[in-house]
Structure formats: C-alpha cells, structure tokens
Short mmCIF file of C-alpha atoms and ligand atoms in Angstrom, two decimals:
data_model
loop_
_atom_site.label_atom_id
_atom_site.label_comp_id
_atom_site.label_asym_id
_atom_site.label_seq_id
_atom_site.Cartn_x
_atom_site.Cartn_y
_atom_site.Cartn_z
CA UNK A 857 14.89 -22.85 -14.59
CA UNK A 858 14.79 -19.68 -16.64
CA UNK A 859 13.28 -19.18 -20.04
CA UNK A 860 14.58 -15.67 -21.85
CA UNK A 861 13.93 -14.05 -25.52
CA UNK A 862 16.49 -15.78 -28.20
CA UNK A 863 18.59 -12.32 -28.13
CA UNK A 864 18.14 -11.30 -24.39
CA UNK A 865 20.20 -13.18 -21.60
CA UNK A 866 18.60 -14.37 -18.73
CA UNK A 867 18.24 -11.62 -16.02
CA UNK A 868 19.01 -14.50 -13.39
CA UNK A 869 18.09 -18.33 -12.68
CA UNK A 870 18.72 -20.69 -10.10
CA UNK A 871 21.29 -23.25 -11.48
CA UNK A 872 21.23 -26.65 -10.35
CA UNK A 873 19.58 -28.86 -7.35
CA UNK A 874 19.00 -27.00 -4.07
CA UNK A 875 22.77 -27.30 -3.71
CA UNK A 876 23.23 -25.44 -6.81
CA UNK A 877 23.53 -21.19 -6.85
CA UNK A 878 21.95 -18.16 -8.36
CA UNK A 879 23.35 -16.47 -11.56
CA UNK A 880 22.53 -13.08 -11.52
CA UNK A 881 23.26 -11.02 -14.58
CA UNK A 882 25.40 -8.42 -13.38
CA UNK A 883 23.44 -5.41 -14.84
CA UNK A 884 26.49 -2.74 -13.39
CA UNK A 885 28.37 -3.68 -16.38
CA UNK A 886 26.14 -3.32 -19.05
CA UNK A 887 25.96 -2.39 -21.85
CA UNK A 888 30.00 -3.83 -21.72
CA UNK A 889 29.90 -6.57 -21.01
CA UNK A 890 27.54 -9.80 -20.27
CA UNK A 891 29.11 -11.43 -16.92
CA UNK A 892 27.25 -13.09 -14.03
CA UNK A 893 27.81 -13.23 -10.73
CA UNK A 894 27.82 -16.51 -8.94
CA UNK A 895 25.62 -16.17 -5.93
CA UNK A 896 25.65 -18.90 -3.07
CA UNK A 897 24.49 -17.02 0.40
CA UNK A 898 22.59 -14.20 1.36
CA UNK A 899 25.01 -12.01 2.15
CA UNK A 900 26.15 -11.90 -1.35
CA UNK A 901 22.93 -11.21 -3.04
CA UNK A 902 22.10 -8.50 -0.51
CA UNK A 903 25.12 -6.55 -1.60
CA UNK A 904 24.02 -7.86 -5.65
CA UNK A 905 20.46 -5.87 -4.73
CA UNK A 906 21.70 -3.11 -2.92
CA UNK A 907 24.57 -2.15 -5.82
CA UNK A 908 22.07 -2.73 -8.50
CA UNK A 909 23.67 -5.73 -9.87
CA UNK A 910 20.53 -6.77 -10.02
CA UNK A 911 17.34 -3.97 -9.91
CA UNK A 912 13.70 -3.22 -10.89
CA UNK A 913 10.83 -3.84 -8.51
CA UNK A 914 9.80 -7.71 -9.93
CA UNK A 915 13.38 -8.64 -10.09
CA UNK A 916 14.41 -7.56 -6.87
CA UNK A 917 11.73 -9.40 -5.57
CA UNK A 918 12.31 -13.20 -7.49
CA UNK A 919 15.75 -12.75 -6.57
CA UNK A 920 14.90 -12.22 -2.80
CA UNK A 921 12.75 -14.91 -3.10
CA UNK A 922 16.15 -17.20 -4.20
CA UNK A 923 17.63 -15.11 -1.30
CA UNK A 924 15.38 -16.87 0.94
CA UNK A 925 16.27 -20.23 -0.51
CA UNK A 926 19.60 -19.56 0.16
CA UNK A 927 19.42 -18.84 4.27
CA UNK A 928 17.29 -22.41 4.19
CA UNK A 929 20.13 -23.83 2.54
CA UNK A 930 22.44 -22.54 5.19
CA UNK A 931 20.88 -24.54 7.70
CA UNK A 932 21.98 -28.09 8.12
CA UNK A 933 19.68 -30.89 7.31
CA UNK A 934 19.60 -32.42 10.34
CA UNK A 935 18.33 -29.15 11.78
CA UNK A 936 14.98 -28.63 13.63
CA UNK A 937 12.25 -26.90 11.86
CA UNK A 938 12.42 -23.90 14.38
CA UNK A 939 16.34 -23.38 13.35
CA UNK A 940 15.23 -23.19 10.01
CA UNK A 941 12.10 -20.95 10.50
CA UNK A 942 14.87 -18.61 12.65
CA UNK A 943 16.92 -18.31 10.44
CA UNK A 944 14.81 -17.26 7.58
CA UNK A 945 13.48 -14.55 9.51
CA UNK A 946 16.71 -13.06 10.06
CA UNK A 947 17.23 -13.91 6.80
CA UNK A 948 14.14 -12.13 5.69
CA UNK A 949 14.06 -8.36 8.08
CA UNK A 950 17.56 -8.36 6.55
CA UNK A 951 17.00 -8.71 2.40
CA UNK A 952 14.00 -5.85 2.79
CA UNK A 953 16.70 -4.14 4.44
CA UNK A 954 18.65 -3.81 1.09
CA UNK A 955 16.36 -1.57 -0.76
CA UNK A 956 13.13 -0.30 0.75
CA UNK A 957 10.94 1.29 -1.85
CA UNK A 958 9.80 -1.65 -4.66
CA UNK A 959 6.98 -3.29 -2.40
CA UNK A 960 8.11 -6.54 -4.67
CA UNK A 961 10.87 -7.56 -2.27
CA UNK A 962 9.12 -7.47 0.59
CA UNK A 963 6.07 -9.32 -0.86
CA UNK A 964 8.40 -12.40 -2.21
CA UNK A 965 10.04 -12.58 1.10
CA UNK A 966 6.99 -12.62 2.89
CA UNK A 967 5.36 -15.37 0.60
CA UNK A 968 8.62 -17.39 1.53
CA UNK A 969 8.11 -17.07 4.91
CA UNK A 970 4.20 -17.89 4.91
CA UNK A 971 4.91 -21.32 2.69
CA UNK A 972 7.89 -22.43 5.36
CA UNK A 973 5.36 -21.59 8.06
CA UNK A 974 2.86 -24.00 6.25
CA UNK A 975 5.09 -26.70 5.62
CA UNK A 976 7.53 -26.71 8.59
CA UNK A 977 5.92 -30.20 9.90
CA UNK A 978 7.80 -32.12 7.23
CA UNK A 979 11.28 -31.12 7.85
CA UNK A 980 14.44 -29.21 7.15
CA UNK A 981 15.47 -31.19 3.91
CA UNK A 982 12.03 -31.38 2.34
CA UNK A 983 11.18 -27.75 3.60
CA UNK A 984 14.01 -26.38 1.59
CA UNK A 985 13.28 -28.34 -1.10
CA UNK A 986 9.87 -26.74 -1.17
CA UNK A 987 11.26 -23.28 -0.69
CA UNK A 988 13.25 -23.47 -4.05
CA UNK A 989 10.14 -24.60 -5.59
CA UNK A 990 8.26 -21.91 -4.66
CA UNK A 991 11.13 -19.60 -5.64
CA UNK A 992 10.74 -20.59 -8.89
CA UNK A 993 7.17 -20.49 -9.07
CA UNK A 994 7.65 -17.14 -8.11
CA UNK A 995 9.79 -16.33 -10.86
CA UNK A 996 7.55 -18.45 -13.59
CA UNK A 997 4.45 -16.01 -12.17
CA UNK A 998 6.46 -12.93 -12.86
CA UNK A 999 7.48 -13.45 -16.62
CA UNK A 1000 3.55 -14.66 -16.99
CA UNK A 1001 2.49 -11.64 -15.17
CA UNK A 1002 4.89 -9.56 -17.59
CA UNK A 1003 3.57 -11.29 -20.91
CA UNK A 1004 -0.41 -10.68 -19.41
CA UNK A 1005 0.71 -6.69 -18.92
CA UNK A 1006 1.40 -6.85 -23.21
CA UNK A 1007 -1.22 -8.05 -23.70
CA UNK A 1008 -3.74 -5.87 -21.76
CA UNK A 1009 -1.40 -3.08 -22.84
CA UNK A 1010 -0.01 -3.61 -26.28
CA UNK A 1011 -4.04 -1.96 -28.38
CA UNK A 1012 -2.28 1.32 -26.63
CA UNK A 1013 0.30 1.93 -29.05
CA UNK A 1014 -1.05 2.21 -32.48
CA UNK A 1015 0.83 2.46 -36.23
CA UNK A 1016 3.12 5.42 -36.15
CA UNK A 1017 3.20 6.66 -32.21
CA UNK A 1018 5.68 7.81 -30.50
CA UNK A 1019 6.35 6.46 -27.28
CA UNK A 1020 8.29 8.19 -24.12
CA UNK A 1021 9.80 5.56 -21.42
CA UNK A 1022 11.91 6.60 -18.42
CA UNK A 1023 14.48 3.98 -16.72
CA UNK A 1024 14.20 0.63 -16.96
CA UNK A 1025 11.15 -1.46 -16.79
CA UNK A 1026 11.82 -4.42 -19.32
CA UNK A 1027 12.78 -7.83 -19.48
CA UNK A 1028 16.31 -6.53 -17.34
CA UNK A 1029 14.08 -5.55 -14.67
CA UNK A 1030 11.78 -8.24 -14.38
CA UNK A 1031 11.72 -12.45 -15.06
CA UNK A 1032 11.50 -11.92 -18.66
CA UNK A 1033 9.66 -9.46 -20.84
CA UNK A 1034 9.53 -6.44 -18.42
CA UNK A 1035 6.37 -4.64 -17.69
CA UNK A 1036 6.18 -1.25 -19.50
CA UNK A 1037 8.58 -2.69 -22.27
CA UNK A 1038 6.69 -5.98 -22.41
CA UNK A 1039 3.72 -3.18 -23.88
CA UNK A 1040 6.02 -2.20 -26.78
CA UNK A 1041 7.60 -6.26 -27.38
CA UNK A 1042 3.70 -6.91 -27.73
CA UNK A 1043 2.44 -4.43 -29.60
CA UNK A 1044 5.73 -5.36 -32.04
CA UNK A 1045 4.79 -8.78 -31.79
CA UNK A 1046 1.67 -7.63 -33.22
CA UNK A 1047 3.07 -5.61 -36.10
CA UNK A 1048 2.51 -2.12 -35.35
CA UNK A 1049 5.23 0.27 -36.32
CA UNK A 1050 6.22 2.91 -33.74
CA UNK A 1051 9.07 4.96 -32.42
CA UNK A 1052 10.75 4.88 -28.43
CA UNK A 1053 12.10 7.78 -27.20
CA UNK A 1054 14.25 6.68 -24.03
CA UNK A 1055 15.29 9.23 -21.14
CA UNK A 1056 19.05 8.49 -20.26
CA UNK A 1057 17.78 8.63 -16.39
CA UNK A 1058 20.29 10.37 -14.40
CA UNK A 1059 22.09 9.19 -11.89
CA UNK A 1060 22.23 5.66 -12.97
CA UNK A 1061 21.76 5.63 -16.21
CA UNK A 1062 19.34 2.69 -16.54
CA UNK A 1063 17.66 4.26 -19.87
CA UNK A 1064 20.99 4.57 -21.52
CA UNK A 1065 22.59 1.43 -20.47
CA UNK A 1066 19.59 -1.14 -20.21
CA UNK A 1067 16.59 0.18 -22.12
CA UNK A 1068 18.83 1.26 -25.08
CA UNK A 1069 20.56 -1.81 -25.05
CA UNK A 1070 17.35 -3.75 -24.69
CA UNK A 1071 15.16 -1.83 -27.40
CA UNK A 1072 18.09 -2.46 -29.80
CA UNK A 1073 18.69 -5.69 -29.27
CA UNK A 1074 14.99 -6.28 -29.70
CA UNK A 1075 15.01 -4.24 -33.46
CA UNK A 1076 12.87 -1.24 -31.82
CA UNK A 1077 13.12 1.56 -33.04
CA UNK A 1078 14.64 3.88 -30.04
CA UNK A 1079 15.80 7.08 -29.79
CA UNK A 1080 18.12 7.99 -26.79
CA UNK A 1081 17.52 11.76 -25.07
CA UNK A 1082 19.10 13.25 -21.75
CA UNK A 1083 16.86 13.30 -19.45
CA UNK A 1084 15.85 17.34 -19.80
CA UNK A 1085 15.28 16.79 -23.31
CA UNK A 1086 11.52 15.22 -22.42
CA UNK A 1087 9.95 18.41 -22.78
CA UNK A 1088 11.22 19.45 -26.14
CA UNK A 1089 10.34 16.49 -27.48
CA UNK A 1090 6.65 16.36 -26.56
CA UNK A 1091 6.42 20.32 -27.17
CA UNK A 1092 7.52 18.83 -30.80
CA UNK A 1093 4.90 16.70 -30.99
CA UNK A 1094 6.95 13.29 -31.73
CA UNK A 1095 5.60 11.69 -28.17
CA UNK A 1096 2.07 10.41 -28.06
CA UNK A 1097 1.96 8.63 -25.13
CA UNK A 1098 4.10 8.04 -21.67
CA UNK A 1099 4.67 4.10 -20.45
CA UNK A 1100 6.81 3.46 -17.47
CA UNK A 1101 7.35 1.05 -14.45
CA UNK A 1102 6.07 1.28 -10.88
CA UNK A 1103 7.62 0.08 -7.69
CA UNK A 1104 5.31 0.48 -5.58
CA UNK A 1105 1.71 1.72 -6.01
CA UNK A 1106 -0.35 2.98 -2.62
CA UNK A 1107 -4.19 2.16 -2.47
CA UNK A 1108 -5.37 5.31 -4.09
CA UNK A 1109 -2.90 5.08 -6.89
CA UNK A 1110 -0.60 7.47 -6.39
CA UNK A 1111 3.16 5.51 -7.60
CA UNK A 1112 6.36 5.60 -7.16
CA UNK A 1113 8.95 5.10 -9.71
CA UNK A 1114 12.53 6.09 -10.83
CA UNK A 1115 13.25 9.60 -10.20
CA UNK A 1116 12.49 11.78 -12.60
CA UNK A 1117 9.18 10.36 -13.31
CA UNK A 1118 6.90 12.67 -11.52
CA UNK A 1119 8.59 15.41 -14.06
CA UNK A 1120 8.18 13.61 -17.23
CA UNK A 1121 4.33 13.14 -15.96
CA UNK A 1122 3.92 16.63 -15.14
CA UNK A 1123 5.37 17.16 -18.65
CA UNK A 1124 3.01 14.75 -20.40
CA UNK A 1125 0.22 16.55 -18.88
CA UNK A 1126 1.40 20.08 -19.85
CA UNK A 1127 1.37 18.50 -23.39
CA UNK A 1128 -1.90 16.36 -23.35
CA UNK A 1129 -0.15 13.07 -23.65
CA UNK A 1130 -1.54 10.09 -21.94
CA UNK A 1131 0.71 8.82 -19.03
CA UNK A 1132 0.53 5.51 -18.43
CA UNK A 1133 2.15 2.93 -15.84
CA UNK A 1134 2.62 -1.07 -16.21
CA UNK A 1135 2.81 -3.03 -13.27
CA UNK A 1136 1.94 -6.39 -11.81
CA UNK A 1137 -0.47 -6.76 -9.00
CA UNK A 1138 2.33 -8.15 -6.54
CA UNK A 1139 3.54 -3.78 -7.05
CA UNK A 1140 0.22 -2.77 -5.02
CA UNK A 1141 0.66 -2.02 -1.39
CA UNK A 1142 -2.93 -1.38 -0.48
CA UNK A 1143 -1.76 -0.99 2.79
CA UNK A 1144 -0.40 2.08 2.14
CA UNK A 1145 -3.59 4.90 2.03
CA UNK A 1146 -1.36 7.23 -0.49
CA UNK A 1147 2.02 7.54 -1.96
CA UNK A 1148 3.35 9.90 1.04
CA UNK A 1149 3.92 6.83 2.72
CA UNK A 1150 5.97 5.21 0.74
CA UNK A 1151 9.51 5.07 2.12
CA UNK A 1152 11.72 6.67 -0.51
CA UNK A 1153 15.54 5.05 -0.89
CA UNK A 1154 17.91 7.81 -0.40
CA UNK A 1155 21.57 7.02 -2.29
CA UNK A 1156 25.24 7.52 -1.77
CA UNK A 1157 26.04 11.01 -3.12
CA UNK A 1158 29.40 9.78 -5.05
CA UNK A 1159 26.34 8.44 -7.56
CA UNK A 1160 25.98 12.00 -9.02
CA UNK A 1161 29.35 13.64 -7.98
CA UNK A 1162 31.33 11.10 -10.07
CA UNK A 1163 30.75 9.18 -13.18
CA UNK A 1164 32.38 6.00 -14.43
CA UNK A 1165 32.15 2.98 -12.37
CA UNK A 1166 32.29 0.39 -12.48
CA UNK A 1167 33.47 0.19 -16.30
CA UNK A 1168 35.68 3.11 -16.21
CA UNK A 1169 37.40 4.62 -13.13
CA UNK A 1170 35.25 7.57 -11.64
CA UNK A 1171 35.79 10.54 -12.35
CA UNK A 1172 34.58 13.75 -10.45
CA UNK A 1173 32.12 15.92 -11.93
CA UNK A 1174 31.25 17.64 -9.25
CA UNK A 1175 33.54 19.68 -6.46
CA UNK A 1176 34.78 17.68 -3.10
CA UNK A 1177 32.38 18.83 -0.31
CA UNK A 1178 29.22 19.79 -1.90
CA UNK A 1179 26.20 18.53 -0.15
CA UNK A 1180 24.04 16.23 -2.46
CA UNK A 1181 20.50 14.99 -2.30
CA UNK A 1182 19.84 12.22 -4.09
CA UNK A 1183 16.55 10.11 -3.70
CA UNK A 1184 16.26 7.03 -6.14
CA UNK A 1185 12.51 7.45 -6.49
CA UNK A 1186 9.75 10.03 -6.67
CA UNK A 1187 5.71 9.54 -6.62
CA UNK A 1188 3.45 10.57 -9.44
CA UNK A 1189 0.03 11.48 -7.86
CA UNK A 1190 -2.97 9.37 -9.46
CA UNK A 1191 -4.32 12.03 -10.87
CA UNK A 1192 -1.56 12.32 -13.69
CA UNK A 1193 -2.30 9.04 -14.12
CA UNK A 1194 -4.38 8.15 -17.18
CA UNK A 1195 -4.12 4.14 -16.72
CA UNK A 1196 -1.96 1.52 -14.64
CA UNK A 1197 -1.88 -1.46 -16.89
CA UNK A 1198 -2.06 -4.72 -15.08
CA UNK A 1199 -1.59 -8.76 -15.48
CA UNK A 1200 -5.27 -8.41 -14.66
CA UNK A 1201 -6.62 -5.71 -16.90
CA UNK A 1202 -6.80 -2.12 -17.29
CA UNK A 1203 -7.09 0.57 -14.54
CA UNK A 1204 -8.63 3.56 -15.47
CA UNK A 1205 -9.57 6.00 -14.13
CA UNK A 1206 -6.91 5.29 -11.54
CA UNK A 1207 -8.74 5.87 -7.80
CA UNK A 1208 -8.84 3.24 -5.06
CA UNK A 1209 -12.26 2.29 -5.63
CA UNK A 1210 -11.40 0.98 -9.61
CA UNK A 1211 -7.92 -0.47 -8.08
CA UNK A 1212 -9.98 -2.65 -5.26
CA UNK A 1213 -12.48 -3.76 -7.86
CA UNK A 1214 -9.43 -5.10 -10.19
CA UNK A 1215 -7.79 -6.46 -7.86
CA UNK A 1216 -9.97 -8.43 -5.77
O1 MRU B 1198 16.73 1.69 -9.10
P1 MRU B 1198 16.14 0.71 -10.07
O2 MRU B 1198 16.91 0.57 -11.32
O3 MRU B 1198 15.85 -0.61 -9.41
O4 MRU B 1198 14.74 1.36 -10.45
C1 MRU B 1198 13.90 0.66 -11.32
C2 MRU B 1198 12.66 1.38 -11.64
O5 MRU B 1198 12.35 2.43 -11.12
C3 MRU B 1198 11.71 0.69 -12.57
O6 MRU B 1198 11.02 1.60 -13.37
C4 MRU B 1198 10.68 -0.11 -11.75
O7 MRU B 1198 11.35 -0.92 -10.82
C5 MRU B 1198 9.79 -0.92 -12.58
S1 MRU B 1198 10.64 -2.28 -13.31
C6 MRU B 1198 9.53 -3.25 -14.14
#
C-alpha cells in the first residue's frame, strides 16, 4: 500500500488484507542496517513509537493511525459495535500516550475514532475493514501533503544556496518525501544546484544517521556539522537560508521542533538568514493560543550519558549519578519565523490571523 523513491525504502506500509501487519522500518538501526519490524498489535507499535523505531510528527501519526487498525482487529468479528468502539478508545488515550508533543498522532487517532463512530451501524467486520481504509488514506494524504510542501517551497532555494537543516524531517519522517527535505528533493527535481549543511542533532542523532543517509542516497550535496558548529558556519557566510520540520505549531505560530532548533533560529537571525519551517496542516493545533502550551516530551537521561545503542553496546560518556535534563523538543517563537511552508501555500508573515486565513 506504500509507494517510496526508487533508492529510499519504505518508511512503513500495511502488508496484506486486514489480517495482514505493519512493517515499520526500524529507523534505530540506521544508517546499518535496513531491517523491519513486523508489527501485529498495539502494544508493539507503541513501544516502535515510543523508542523511535519509527519518529517524526507525520509518521508517528500514519502509523498510529495503523495502530488503530490494529486494536479493531483485536476484536472478534462476531463482536458488537460497542466492543469495538471500547476498545479503540482504550486503544486510542493509550497510543497519544507514547509520545506527546507531534500534534500528528493525536490528530490520526482522533480521525480513526470519528470514522468508527460514523460507521459503527454496519458492523465489526465491515467497520474494520473501513478503518484500514482510512488508515491508508491517511497515509496516501501525507506523502501528497509532503509532495504539495515542494512544491510551494522548492522557488526558495535558488542556484548556488546554502541550506541549514536540523534533525530529520524527510521522507524517514513522513509517508514519503518528508516535509522540509521534500523542499530540497523539489527544488533538485527542478535543477537547481545547492549545498545542505546538516546538524548531527544531539542526543539522537537523527541528522547524522537519517538526513545524511537520506541526502546521500538522494545525490545531494550535504555536508555533516556537530551541532555547535551552526554558528560558524553562517558567521562564514556558506548558509543562506534555514528549513526544518515542525511537530506541532500553536495558533499564533510559535513551533515546536527537535531540540536545538530554537538555537539554530536564534542563530539564523543573528546572521540575517531566513528561517523557515515545512509542515502539513494536520501539524497545526489551533487549539493551542501559543507554543507555551505545548506539552514538551521529556527523555530517559541514559540518551545523553551513554552512546552506542542499539548498534554498538553503550558506552558511558558521562559520570554515574549526574542529574540530566533532557527535553526532546524546544519552541521557536513566530517571530523568528520568516515563513511556515504548507500543503496549502505559503505563510508569511507567520501570526494567527495569516495562519487562520490559510487554513480555513
Ligand atoms: O524525536 P523525533 O525524531 O521524532 O523528532 C522529529 C522532529 O523533530 C522533526 O523535525 C519533526 O517531527 C518534523 S518531521 C517531518
């Protein structure tokens, strides 16, 4: 049910009938090796979400959707609708549960919930039937969302640029195509020559291991840094503009995204280099009046005490006992924010007035 790039594999898909499972690309691994897990109940793709197996704020979000699918399946066929309806609200309070701050999870799961609701009259077998439909429309949506984002994006990045990305926000982290990365695949596409610089994006690594491994599989021309190398780089004038992911952006624009991205924008501004985020309109929360509601996902310290797994057996860096603080996202206030690029157009300035208008 997945399409992917010739050189990319599939982030995941749903293989078979409704009695069939989820392959999820196990993303812990890369860039090693290419293995997927086999995913056939909830439980196991909470614990695939909440290690990072799978991560980024669209994918997290079609593969809750599949997670959904997956608690229908678990209830027998000659069920009543309200058994069904139970359990996928279990099923649902516990998949947001895995990782609170991409609004994308939530938003799946609660589309999954409102198209049972609508559909409960014609029974358990056809109602789970229709929930792995819907899954998969969900996942169709998101790579179309993704390509839309290129192409609203991609007259950004001209002939000769250089370009500054943090984490992960391509096809890895997303359907297909990615959101900030599906700016540079189009503007490739396209023909325009330009240079990536990629922050290695401590603790995790998702720059090094995924973005690297992405840009070069996609013959883009990247350049790896550390992470506190940003600043040297744009004082050296080699970056002209900033694009990165969101996972969750608050009415009056103010987002949240790996850590480490309120720095690089407070950089970019220091230098005069547009910042720019690319998102899809299911990464709003206009619920949310500003970003210091957003609930940030605080992480196991052994993430930045040791280094190593799960390819190589961890290793301390750090002594036994210190006390650690380590939040997995930070919020970049709207006003370092020179654009949010969109599957429906262009934000800029970014204020909640100019976000409403686009999106309703
Ligand atoms: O912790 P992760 O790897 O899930 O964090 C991912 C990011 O912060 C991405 O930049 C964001 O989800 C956008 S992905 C299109």
């Amino acid at each position: 049910m997945n399409q992917t790039s010739p050189k990319r594999p599939a982030t995941l898909q749903w293989v078979g009938s409704i009695d069939g499972h989820l392959e999820v690309l196990d993303q812990r691994l890369l860039p090693g090796r290419t293995e997927y897990l086999h995913i056939q109940e909830t439980e196991s793709l909470w614990q695939a979400i909440k290690s990072l197996a799978v991560r980024g704020a669209p994918a997290i979000g079609v593969a809750a959707a599949y997670g959904m699918v997956l608690a229908g399946r678990s209830v027998p066929a000659t069920s009543q609708s309200n058994v069904l309806m139970e359990a996928l609200a279990r099923a649902a309070t516990y998949l947001k549960s895995a990782r609170p701050t991409a609004v994308n999870l939530a938003w799946a799961v609660d589309r999954m919930i409102r198209i049972a609701q609508s559909h409960r009259g014609i029974g358990v077998r056809p109602l789970r039937q229709r929930l792995l439909l819907e899954a998969a429309e969900i996942q169709f949506e998101d790579a179309a969302m993704c390509l839309a984002i290129g192409r609203h994006g991609a007259s950004f990045i001209k002939n000769g640029m250089g370009v500054l990305t943090h984490c992960n926000a391509g096809a890895l982290a997303a359907s297909d195509h990615g959101t900030a990365l599906a700016i540079l695949y189009e503007a490739q596409r396209r023909g325009i020559h330009f240079r990536v610089f990629i922050d290695e994006t401590r603790p995790l690594l998702q720059g090094a291991r995924l973005t690297a491994w992405e840009l070069l599989s996609s013959d883009i021309d990247a350049t790896l840094i550390c992470d506190n190398m940003a600043g040297l780089v744009m004082k050296q004038k080699k970056v002209d503009i900033v694009i990165v992911g969101a996972d969750r952006i608050a009415a009056n624009g103010d987002t949240a995204n790996k850590i480490g991205t309120y720095s690089v924008a407070q950089l970019a501004k220091a230098h005069n280099i547009p910042f720019l985020i690319a998102a899809p309109t299911s990464t709003f929360d206009l619920s949310l009046p500003s970003g210091d509601h957003i609930p940030i996902e605080e992480r196991s310290s052994d993430e930045i005490t040791q280094t190593g797994p799960p390819l190589f057996p961890p290793m301390q860096i750090a002594p036994l006992g210190i006390k650690t603080y380590n939040p997995a996202f930070d919020v970049t206030p709207a006003d370092l924010i020179a654009a949010i690029v969109t599957d429906k157009g262009v934000i800029s300035p970014v204020h909640e007035t100019t976000i409403r208008a686009l999106l309703n």
